[in-house]
DNA sequence: TTACTCATGTAACAAGTTACATGATTTA
DNA sequence: TAAATCATGTAACTTGTTACATGAGTAA
């Protein structure tokens, strides 16, 4: 079964037309999500795994730069679609750092709670702004996913605002 | 800096009154999120790390079962709060498997897209139902985080419904 | 020619996973 | 007494991270 990174690499090559591992890497690094850093130590071994599994094909260009052009094989396309269309994996909530912490915040003193919530609120606003800026530059495929990310951040923001609203007025 | 698992372990022991590593483990395993399996190979080494860092204290009970009671030290409490209240880490979007796949779905043929979206819709409805069932059994601290999880799933559901709604009517 | 970008890769490490080993206690 | 549960732990493996090494092409 494909890892999330492997699935993402296949879809970058197939739909987004990334040709080299380096371009795939950079597109992860540029993306505003902190999911992956697009680190060489992750991407190159993952590409090698995909090649060995016959899901990616690589061909040298002979440009002196040891550049290899990647393409998704027929088997790779099948594997990618199976990965993308598995509903169980698609709806898992993933690791949500905010959710992990939310219970603790409720236990803090009023003063500390207010400070954390305000800080988180600011960070969320900034995150939403940068997602929207990023979405404007991108193609339809990526815009869909960034839009969803922004919407989810807006729900988190609303949740934080509710908590702030339910607190007694500041002295 | 604490990992997500380490932070979660500290808060389980401190706020939720888990006394043994086994109980911490089980509460992760019982939780509806697929984040962690609460695997022994993750929890016991993490507890050991926290002990060695002076953030958790363990005392044998002498019940013949080699049971060790855990407690959060003063330093552990400080580290836990720093972990919980870091806004940057709290608002990172994490890994959202649905978002990873959403771009691909838009490229599918109408028939396939409709099928995937319907499957995902069903899975989301089930996920929301099980989150709500789970929340009912739990204390305030966990209910807060499960409620948020349910709300985020509802946004994903609304998003899927929008995509379905924007598709041409079935023949 | 110096610095930056393009491009691939490895090494050491971190921190999860599954599967297994071990043994006490409780329950059917 | 057999099976399930409580309880701790290790070993092999997977897959990410950072940091480094290497080298070609390009722009100041």
XYZ file of N, CA and C in Angstrom, chain A:
513
model
N 0.842 -1.208 0.000
C 0.000 0.000 0.000
C 0.877 1.258 0.000
N 0.494 2.224 -0.779
C 1.262 3.453 -0.891
C 1.215 4.267 0.393
N 2.321 4.900 0.723
C 2.302 5.887 1.807
C 1.701 7.185 1.261
N 1.396 8.101 2.165
C 0.862 9.386 1.731
C 1.860 10.109 0.824
N 3.120 10.026 1.168
C 4.137 10.685 0.347
C 4.220 10.050 -1.041
N 4.186 8.738 -1.094
C 4.267 8.062 -2.387
C 3.062 8.421 -3.259
N 1.879 8.432 -2.667
C 0.682 8.821 -3.404
C 0.800 10.244 -3.922
N 1.312 11.114 -3.072
C 1.443 12.512 -3.462
C 2.463 12.676 -4.583
N 3.542 11.907 -4.520
C 4.561 11.987 -5.573
C 3.971 11.552 -6.910
N 3.268 10.442 -6.902
C 2.656 9.959 -8.153
C 1.724 11.010 -8.728
N 0.913 11.638 -7.874
C -0.051 12.590 -8.413
C 0.644 13.872 -8.874
N 1.754 14.209 -8.247
C 2.519 15.369 -8.732
C 3.063 15.117 -10.133
N 3.575 13.915 -10.341
C 4.154 13.595 -11.647
C 3.042 13.441 -12.695
N 1.962 12.781 -12.278
C 0.918 12.461 -13.256
C 0.067 13.682 -13.613
N -0.473 14.342 -12.617
C -1.422 15.437 -12.906
C -0.764 16.795 -13.037
N 0.312 16.998 -12.262
C 0.884 18.327 -12.234
C 2.070 18.444 -13.171
N 2.449 17.344 -13.799
C 3.489 17.407 -14.805
C 4.886 17.660 -14.269
N 5.120 17.307 -13.006
C 6.493 17.415 -12.505
C 7.335 16.387 -13.220
N 8.470 16.792 -13.673
C 9.263 15.867 -14.469
C 10.418 15.264 -13.699
N 11.001 16.027 -12.802
C 12.155 15.510 -12.057
C 11.815 15.418 -10.566
N 12.543 14.547 -9.878
C 12.367 14.417 -8.442
C 12.598 15.764 -7.756
N 13.507 16.514 -8.296
C 13.812 17.820 -7.719
C 12.600 18.744 -7.785
N 11.885 18.725 -8.889
C 10.694 19.581 -9.012
C 9.587 19.134 -8.069
N 9.439 17.826 -7.915
C 8.457 17.302 -6.967
C 8.789 17.806 -5.559
N 10.065 17.633 -5.242
C 10.598 18.067 -3.961
C 10.294 19.544 -3.683
N 10.571 20.375 -4.681
C 10.376 21.802 -4.483
C 8.901 22.148 -4.320
N 8.053 21.434 -5.050
C 6.629 21.767 -4.942
C 6.102 21.423 -3.541
N 6.648 20.400 -2.917
C 6.284 20.111 -1.530
C 6.838 21.177 -0.593
N 8.074 21.561 -0.870
C 8.727 22.540 -0.001
C 8.016 23.891 -0.081
N 7.523 24.236 -1.291
C 6.857 25.522 -1.484
C 5.472 25.543 -0.861
N 4.875 24.364 -0.725
C 3.492 24.347 -0.269
C 3.414 24.810 1.184
N 2.353 25.552 1.499
C 2.298 26.208 2.813
C 2.050 25.217 3.952
N 1.606 24.017 3.613
C 1.357 23.046 4.667
C 2.681 22.541 5.210
N 2.660 22.218 6.470
C 3.878 21.750 7.107
C 3.964 20.237 7.053
N 3.109 19.635 6.237
C 3.074 18.176 6.156
C 4.448 17.584 5.996
N 5.071 17.918 4.876
C 6.411 17.445 4.606
C 7.274 18.620 4.240
N 8.537 18.439 4.444
C 9.492 19.470 4.070
C 9.976 19.237 2.652
N 9.537 18.142 2.041
C 10.062 17.808 0.730
C 11.543 17.488 0.819
N 11.939 16.903 1.929
C 13.353 16.655 2.159
C 13.888 15.606 1.203
N 15.106 15.834 0.767
C 15.752 14.923 -0.166
C 15.773 13.508 0.387
N 16.032 13.394 1.672
C 16.112 12.088 2.313
C 14.797 11.332 2.321
N 13.702 12.018 2.031
C 12.410 11.336 1.929
C 12.044 11.100 0.464
N 12.210 12.145 -0.348
C 11.717 12.072 -1.727
C 12.535 11.113 -2.584
N 13.856 11.234 -2.538
C 14.652 10.358 -3.407
C 14.459 8.884 -3.074
N 14.515 8.486 -1.804
C 14.236 7.075 -1.513
C 12.823 6.660 -1.921
N 11.842 7.541 -1.765
C 10.471 7.197 -2.152
C 10.383 6.997 -3.667
N 11.042 7.870 -4.415
C 11.059 7.717 -5.873
C 11.719 6.398 -6.251
N 12.810 6.070 -5.571
C 13.495 4.808 -5.854
C 12.566 3.620 -5.581
N 11.845 3.671 -4.452
C 10.893 2.604 -4.138
C 9.850 2.462 -5.243
N 9.328 3.619 -5.694
C 8.286 3.602 -6.720
C 8.823 3.058 -8.037
N 10.083 3.394 -8.330
C 10.710 2.845 -9.539
C 10.826 1.338 -9.428
N 11.327 0.892 -8.273
C 11.537 -0.553 -8.108
C 10.222 -1.322 -8.126
N 9.141 -0.657 -7.723
C 7.826 -1.307 -7.739
C 7.181 -1.196 -9.120
N 7.869 -0.531 -10.040
C 7.359 -0.413 -11.394
C 6.231 0.597 -11.538
N 6.133 1.541 -10.595
C 5.055 2.526 -10.653
C 5.516 3.843 -11.282
N 6.805 4.070 -11.227
C 7.403 5.232 -11.877
C 8.478 4.734 -12.833
N 8.617 5.395 -13.973
C 9.717 5.091 -14.879
C 10.610 6.324 -14.963
N 11.909 6.101 -15.029
C 12.856 7.212 -15.088
C 13.732 7.057 -16.322
N 14.019 8.191 -16.993
C 14.914 8.134 -18.144
C 15.894 9.293 -18.049
N 17.152 8.991 -18.284
C 18.187 10.024 -18.236
C 18.023 10.951 -19.432
N 18.440 12.214 -19.258
C 18.306 13.160 -20.369
C 19.638 13.367 -21.058
N 20.727 13.028 -20.381
C 22.045 13.262 -20.945
C 22.388 14.733 -21.031
N 21.873 15.536 -20.117
C 22.182 16.966 -20.131
C 23.410 17.272 -19.259
N 24.112 16.239 -18.827
C 25.300 16.455 -18.019
C 24.992 16.704 -16.565
N 23.705 16.918 -16.276
C 23.319 17.258 -14.914
C 22.750 16.046 -14.156
N 22.869 14.897 -14.722
C 22.332 13.666 -14.119
C 20.834 13.797 -13.840
N 20.184 14.638 -14.635
C 18.741 14.810 -14.508
C 18.009 13.568 -15.006
N 17.008 13.144 -14.244
C 16.199 12.012 -14.687
C 14.750 12.453 -14.829
N 14.170 12.180 -15.965
C 12.770 12.534 -16.177
C 11.878 11.397 -15.709
N 10.895 11.738 -14.884
C 10.018 10.725 -14.315
C 8.703 10.674 -15.083
N 8.127 9.478 -15.151
C 6.761 9.361 -15.657
C 6.059 8.224 -14.927
N 4.747 8.341 -14.822
C 3.950 7.338 -14.125
C 3.605 6.225 -15.105
N 3.894 4.990 -14.715
C 3.567 3.846 -15.578
C 2.077 3.527 -15.473
N 1.626 2.594 -16.324
C 0.224 2.173 -16.258
C -0.093 1.603 -14.876
N 0.815 0.761 -14.367
C 0.619 0.193 -13.025
C 0.612 1.294 -11.966
N 1.445 2.306 -12.196
C 1.517 3.423 -11.254
C 0.206 4.192 -11.210
N -0.408 4.342 -12.382
C -1.678 5.062 -12.443
C -2.749 4.305 -11.664
N -2.767 2.983 -11.842
C -3.727 2.145 -11.120
C -3.522 2.287 -9.606
N -2.262 2.189 -9.186
C -1.945 2.269 -7.755
C -2.327 3.635 -7.194
N -2.046 4.682 -7.982
C -2.358 6.034 -7.533
C -3.862 6.223 -7.342
N -4.643 5.708 -8.312
C -6.099 5.870 -8.200
C -6.644 5.058 -7.027
N -6.072 3.866 -6.812
C -6.513 3.058 -5.674
C -6.226 3.809 -4.369
N -5.078 4.430 -4.326
C -4.688 5.220 -3.139
C -5.649 6.396 -2.948
N -5.934 7.093 -4.041
C -6.738 8.311 -3.932
C -8.205 8.012 -3.628
N -8.667 6.853 -4.059
C -10.110 6.578 -3.992
C -10.501 5.652 -2.853
N -9.553 5.315 -1.981
C -9.885 4.492 -0.823
C -10.570 5.383 0.231
N -11.896 5.207 0.413
C -12.614 6.139 1.286
C -12.145 6.071 2.742
N -11.778 4.888 3.202
C -11.328 4.763 4.597
C -10.144 5.661 4.890
N -9.172 5.583 3.977
C -7.976 6.395 4.191
C -8.270 7.871 3.980
N -9.197 8.164 3.062
C -9.467 9.565 2.738
C -10.113 10.313 3.902
N -10.928 9.616 4.691
C -11.665 10.354 5.728
C -11.025 10.269 7.109
N -9.899 9.584 7.224
C -9.257 9.549 8.542
C -8.861 10.976 8.929
N -9.017 11.299 10.203
C -8.869 12.704 10.608
C -7.424 13.169 10.589
N -6.487 12.228 10.435
C -5.095 12.646 10.411
C -4.634 13.135 11.763
N -3.487 13.745 11.778
C -2.977 14.302 13.039
C -3.294 15.781 13.059
N -4.161 16.166 13.978
C -4.559 17.560 14.076
C -3.987 18.144 15.371
N -2.919 18.910 15.250
C -2.241 19.390 16.459
C -3.141 20.254 17.331
N -4.052 20.997 16.701
C -4.932 21.852 17.494
C -5.873 21.012 18.349
N -6.417 19.980 17.733
C -7.340 19.128 18.471
C -6.650 18.456 19.656
N -5.395 18.065 19.447
C -4.621 17.430 20.524
C -4.546 18.308 21.761
N -4.503 19.632 21.524
C -4.238 20.564 22.605
C -5.488 21.164 23.223
N -6.586 21.068 22.495
C -7.770 21.825 22.899
C -8.250 21.456 24.302
N -8.145 20.199 24.674
C -8.585 19.798 26.003
C -7.783 20.462 27.111
N -6.505 20.599 26.848
C -5.625 21.199 27.863
C -5.980 22.661 28.094
N -6.269 23.379 27.018
C -6.542 24.811 27.137
C -7.692 25.077 28.104
N -8.678 24.185 28.067
C -9.848 24.386 28.937
C -9.485 24.274 30.418
N -8.353 23.669 30.688
C -7.949 23.485 32.079
C -7.090 24.635 32.597
N -6.710 25.531 31.708
C -5.819 26.617 32.130
C -6.579 27.668 32.933
N -5.841 28.453 33.669
C -6.446 29.602 34.349
C -7.001 30.554 33.288
N -7.963 31.376 33.703
C -8.596 32.267 32.738
C -7.598 33.136 31.984
N -6.645 33.645 32.730
C -5.686 34.570 32.133
C -4.843 33.858 31.064
N -4.333 32.694 31.462
C -3.508 31.941 30.516
C -4.329 31.473 29.322
N -5.551 31.050 29.598
C -6.395 30.552 28.519
C -6.640 31.655 27.489
N -6.955 32.827 28.025
C -7.213 33.939 27.115
C -5.991 34.226 26.243
N -4.813 34.205 26.869
C -3.600 34.496 26.109
C -3.369 33.441 25.003
N -3.459 32.172 25.376
C -3.252 31.108 24.376
C -4.244 31.245 23.236
N -5.512 31.436 23.591
C -6.542 31.500 22.557
C -6.312 32.697 21.635
N -5.897 33.806 22.194
C -5.620 34.979 21.357
C -4.422 34.720 20.436
N -3.377 34.090 20.993
C -2.207 33.771 20.171
C -2.572 32.823 19.036
N -3.368 31.819 19.375
C -3.765 30.835 18.372
C -4.642 31.504 17.316
N -5.492 32.394 17.784
C -6.350 33.136 16.869
C -5.516 33.909 15.840
N -4.510 34.618 16.324
C -3.623 35.363 15.421
C -2.942 34.434 14.424
N -2.449 33.312 14.957
C -1.741 32.366 14.085
C -2.675 31.807 13.017
N -3.929 31.558 13.402
C -4.902 31.035 12.439
C -5.206 32.067 11.357
N -5.366 33.323 11.762
C -5.637 34.374 10.784
C -4.504 34.448 9.764
N -3.299 34.370 10.286
C -2.144 34.437 9.400
C -2.098 33.225 8.471
N -2.381 32.077 9.031
C -2.390 30.849 8.237
C -3.415 30.927 7.112
N -4.602 31.427 7.444
C -5.657 31.555 6.436
C -5.239 32.529 5.344
N -4.651 33.649 5.750
C -4.216 34.640 4.770
C -3.182 34.040 3.829
N -2.231 33.286 4.373
C -1.180 32.760 3.515
C -1.710 31.649 2.620
N -2.693 30.894 3.109
C -3.314 29.883 2.249
C -4.018 30.544 1.073
N -4.693 31.648 1.354
C -5.431 32.322 0.285
C -4.494 32.943 -0.739
N -3.412 33.532 -0.247
C -2.413 34.070 -1.165
C -1.859 32.975 -2.057
N -1.526 31.860 -1.419
C -0.946 30.725 -2.144
C -1.919 30.188 -3.194
N -3.209 30.076 -2.816
C -4.211 29.500 -3.720
C -4.328 30.331 -4.995
N -4.168 31.625 -4.861
C -4.357 32.515 -6.008
C -3.361 32.214 -7.127
N -2.161 31.734 -6.721
C -1.120 31.490 -7.718
C -1.251 30.147 -8.412
N -2.147 29.286 -7.916
C -2.057 27.878 -8.290
C -3.124 27.417 -9.276
N -2.908 26.220 -9.799
C -3.839 25.623 -10.754
C -5.056 25.040 -10.033
N -6.030 24.617 -10.821
C -7.288 24.112 -10.272
C -7.076 22.972 -9.282
N -6.194 22.045 -9.666
C -6.008 20.845 -8.858
C -5.572 21.212 -7.445
N -4.556 22.068 -7.384
C -4.074 22.397 -6.056
C -5.007 23.373 -5.352
N -5.674 24.226 -6.122
C -6.558 25.196 -5.497
C -7.663 24.493 -4.705
N -8.153 23.399 -5.254
C -9.195 22.649 -4.549
C -8.728 22.268 -3.152
N -7.512 21.743 -3.065
C -7.052 21.245 -1.777
C -6.699 22.389 -0.830
N -6.185 23.484 -1.394
C -5.842 24.615 -0.537
C -7.109 25.299 -0.031
N -8.109 25.368 -0.882
C -9.395 25.937 -0.468
C -9.973 25.162 0.706
N -9.901 23.847 0.609
C -10.414 23.028 1.697
C -9.621 23.271 2.977
N -8.313 23.361 2.833
C -7.468 23.637 3.997
C -7.868 24.953 4.657
N -8.118 25.974 3.819
C -8.494 27.286 4.346
C -9.834 27.202 5.072
N -10.743 26.449 4.511
C -12.053 26.301 5.134
C -11.940 25.632 6.496
N -11.097 24.614 6.576
C -10.898 23.916 7.849
C -10.272 24.846 8.877
N -9.347 25.682 8.426
C -8.754 26.642 9.364
C -9.808 27.633 9.845
N -10.748 27.980 8.975
C -11.792 28.922 9.371
C -12.704 28.321 10.437
N -12.920 27.007 10.348
C -13.725 26.332 11.375
C -12.983 26.333 12.711
N -11.679 26.092 12.631
C -10.887 26.135 13.860
C -10.943 27.534 14.471
N -10.871 28.530 13.586
C -10.949 29.918 14.055
C -12.289 30.182 14.741
N -13.359 29.734 14.120
C -14.684 29.940 14.707
C -14.777 29.259 16.073
N -14.157 28.116 16.166
C -14.181 27.355 17.420
C -13.429 28.113 18.519
N -12.287 28.649 18.156
C -11.504 29.441 19.112
C -12.299 30.684 19.532
N -12.934 31.320 18.561
C -13.727 32.523 18.857
C -14.874 32.202 19.814
N -15.474 31.035 19.617
C -16.547 30.619 20.535
C -16.033 30.475 21.947
N -14.886 29.838 22.073
C -14.291 29.674 23.404
C -14.001 31.032 24.031
N -13.470 31.939 23.227
C -13.172 33.283 23.741
C -14.465 33.980 24.140
N -15.488 33.813 23.316
C -16.765 34.466 23.589
C -17.441 33.939 24.845
N -17.182 32.685 25.155
C -17.836 32.102 26.326
C -17.102 32.424 27.625
N -15.976 33.106 27.503
C -15.234 33.452 28.713
C -15.785 34.740 29.318
N -15.679 34.887 30.646
C -16.136 36.119 31.291
C -15.336 37.308 30.770
N -15.974 38.460 30.732
C -15.330 39.670 30.221
C -14.066 39.976 31.013
N -13.117 40.555 30.302
C -11.857 40.903 30.956
C -12.090 41.983 32.018
N -11.355 41.940 33.118
C -11.519 42.912 34.203
C -11.073 44.309 33.782
